[in-house]
């Protein structure tokens, strides 16, 4: 049985037992517009709620921070070093994203 079928079966059983009645946030969107609503976004939120931050999320924050640093720099040597660091972070992020996509393809 595929994972999605097992999950649907578990959800239906929980509904029949009333375990999903009166949940906090009932009737509200699962995620904010700015974070997206795909399966990955929901998974990331669950992990964050449990205190685990995926490497992909950490790297996105690093990219944003490094871009902010880069905007402040005027010295050509410092800019070159900052650009190299940004390229490294973006490369690591791309590797993480590709690994997630491969995993999703493998699981579906």
mmCIF file of C-alpha atoms in Angstrom:
data_model
loop_
_atom_site.group_PDB
_atom_site.id
_atom_site.type_symbol
_atom_site.label_atom_id
_atom_site.label_comp_id
_atom_site.label_asym_id
_atom_site.label_seq_id
_atom_site.Cartn_x
_atom_site.Cartn_y
_atom_site.Cartn_z
ATOM 1 C CA UNK A 1 0.000 0.000 0.000
ATOM 2 C CA UNK A 2 1.362 3.423 -0.937
ATOM 3 C CA UNK A 3 2.231 5.891 1.781
ATOM 4 C CA UNK A 4 -0.503 8.342 0.732
ATOM 5 C CA UNK A 5 -3.160 5.610 0.936
ATOM 6 C CA UNK A 6 -1.973 4.611 4.403
ATOM 7 C CA UNK A 7 -2.072 8.247 5.527
ATOM 8 C CA UNK A 8 -5.599 8.705 4.144
ATOM 9 C CA UNK A 9 -6.749 5.553 5.919
ATOM 10 C CA UNK A 10 -5.264 6.762 9.225
ATOM 11 C CA UNK A 11 -6.950 10.156 8.811
ATOM 12 C CA UNK A 12 -10.342 8.575 8.111
ATOM 13 C CA UNK A 13 -10.025 6.344 11.178
ATOM 14 C CA UNK A 14 -9.084 9.330 13.357
ATOM 15 C CA UNK A 15 -12.085 11.255 11.998
ATOM 16 C CA UNK A 16 -14.423 8.380 12.829
ATOM 17 C CA UNK A 17 -13.064 8.281 16.390
ATOM 18 C CA UNK A 18 -13.586 12.065 16.678
ATOM 19 C CA UNK A 19 -9.893 12.740 17.236
ATOM 20 C CA UNK A 20 -9.886 15.523 14.660
ATOM 21 C CA UNK A 21 -12.855 17.423 16.081
ATOM 22 C CA UNK A 22 -12.324 20.894 17.581
ATOM 23 C CA UNK A 23 -8.630 21.138 16.725
ATOM 24 C CA UNK A 24 -6.872 24.454 17.239
ATOM 25 C CA UNK A 25 -6.825 26.365 13.955
ATOM 26 C CA UNK A 26 -9.728 24.441 12.455
ATOM 27 C CA UNK A 27 -11.006 26.135 9.319
ATOM 28 C CA UNK A 28 -7.869 28.248 8.936
ATOM 29 C CA UNK A 29 -5.239 27.878 6.212
ATOM 30 C CA UNK A 30 -2.436 25.440 7.042
ATOM 31 C CA UNK A 31 0.304 27.903 6.196
ATOM 32 C CA UNK A 32 0.924 31.566 5.568
ATOM 33 C CA UNK A 33 1.044 32.857 2.008
ATOM 34 C CA UNK A 34 4.675 33.993 2.313
ATOM 35 C CA UNK A 35 5.934 30.538 3.286
ATOM 36 C CA UNK A 36 4.004 28.591 0.686
ATOM 37 C CA UNK A 37 1.538 25.783 1.153
ATOM 38 C CA UNK A 38 3.216 22.857 -0.533
ATOM 39 C CA UNK A 39 3.969 19.602 1.244
ATOM 40 C CA UNK A 40 7.523 20.742 1.908
ATOM 41 C CA UNK A 41 6.355 23.963 3.579
ATOM 42 C CA UNK A 42 3.985 22.055 5.844
ATOM 43 C CA UNK A 43 6.736 19.560 6.676
ATOM 44 C CA UNK A 44 9.160 22.379 7.449
ATOM 45 C CA UNK A 45 6.596 23.940 9.805
ATOM 46 C CA UNK A 46 6.101 20.660 11.634
ATOM 47 C CA UNK A 47 9.852 20.240 12.008
ATOM 48 C CA UNK A 48 10.252 23.839 13.199
ATOM 49 C CA UNK A 49 7.511 23.279 15.772
ATOM 50 C CA UNK A 50 9.493 20.323 17.061
ATOM 51 C CA UNK A 51 12.650 22.426 17.307
ATOM 52 C CA UNK A 52 14.304 20.937 14.214
ATOM 53 C CA UNK A 53 15.215 23.298 11.410
ATOM 54 C CA UNK A 54 16.026 21.667 8.064
ATOM 55 C CA UNK A 55 19.417 22.485 6.566
ATOM 56 C CA UNK A 56 17.638 23.944 3.547
ATOM 57 C CA UNK A 57 15.887 26.544 5.706
ATOM 58 C CA UNK A 58 19.119 27.430 7.505
ATOM 59 C CA UNK A 59 20.880 27.909 4.181
ATOM 60 C CA UNK A 60 18.111 30.167 2.839
ATOM 61 C CA UNK A 61 18.543 32.385 5.892
ATOM 62 C CA UNK A 62 22.307 32.406 5.354
ATOM 63 C CA UNK A 63 21.788 33.473 1.724
ATOM 64 C CA UNK A 64 19.580 36.368 2.830
ATOM 65 C CA UNK A 65 22.076 37.439 5.483
ATOM 66 C CA UNK A 66 25.022 37.240 3.081
ATOM 67 C CA UNK A 67 23.152 39.300 0.467
ATOM 68 C CA UNK A 68 22.527 41.956 3.114
ATOM 69 C CA UNK A 69 26.238 41.977 3.969
ATOM 70 C CA UNK A 70 27.127 42.247 0.288
ATOM 71 C CA UNK A 71 24.893 45.284 -0.185
ATOM 72 C CA UNK A 72 26.824 47.142 2.505
ATOM 73 C CA UNK A 73 30.271 46.505 1.045
ATOM 74 C CA UNK A 74 32.036 48.929 -1.291
ATOM 75 C CA UNK A 75 35.637 47.702 -1.172
ATOM 76 C CA UNK A 76 36.259 45.507 -4.250
ATOM 77 C CA UNK A 77 38.290 42.913 -2.328
ATOM 78 C CA UNK A 78 35.680 42.608 0.414
ATOM 79 C CA UNK A 79 32.903 42.364 -2.198
ATOM 80 C CA UNK A 80 34.810 39.629 -4.025
ATOM 81 C CA UNK A 81 35.201 37.614 -0.812
ATOM 82 C CA UNK A 82 31.542 38.164 0.094
ATOM 83 C CA UNK A 83 30.435 37.082 -3.390
ATOM 84 C CA UNK A 84 32.518 33.915 -3.105
ATOM 85 C CA UNK A 85 30.911 33.149 0.244
ATOM 86 C CA UNK A 86 27.447 33.809 -1.210
ATOM 87 C CA UNK A 87 28.180 31.482 -4.142
ATOM 88 C CA UNK A 88 29.268 28.752 -1.725
ATOM 89 C CA UNK A 89 26.092 29.074 0.358
ATOM 90 C CA UNK A 90 23.898 29.114 -2.758
ATOM 91 C CA UNK A 91 25.646 26.000 -4.070
ATOM 92 C CA UNK A 92 25.064 24.159 -0.778
ATOM 93 C CA UNK A 93 21.416 25.272 -0.882
ATOM 94 C CA UNK A 94 21.022 23.995 -4.452
ATOM 95 C CA UNK A 95 22.456 20.631 -3.394
ATOM 96 C CA UNK A 96 19.971 20.394 -0.511
ATOM 97 C CA UNK A 97 17.047 21.341 -2.764
ATOM 98 C CA UNK A 98 18.069 18.784 -5.383
ATOM 99 C CA UNK A 99 18.394 16.091 -2.713
ATOM 100 C CA UNK A 100 14.864 16.893 -1.498
ATOM 101 C CA UNK A 101 13.472 16.779 -5.050
ATOM 102 C CA UNK A 102 15.173 13.427 -5.662
ATOM 103 C CA UNK A 103 13.768 12.050 -2.433
ATOM 104 C CA UNK A 104 10.268 13.268 -3.327
ATOM 105 C CA UNK A 105 10.529 11.606 -6.760
ATOM 106 C CA UNK A 106 11.727 8.413 -5.127
ATOM 107 C CA UNK A 107 8.896 8.376 -2.594
ATOM 108 C CA UNK A 108 6.106 9.056 -5.090
#
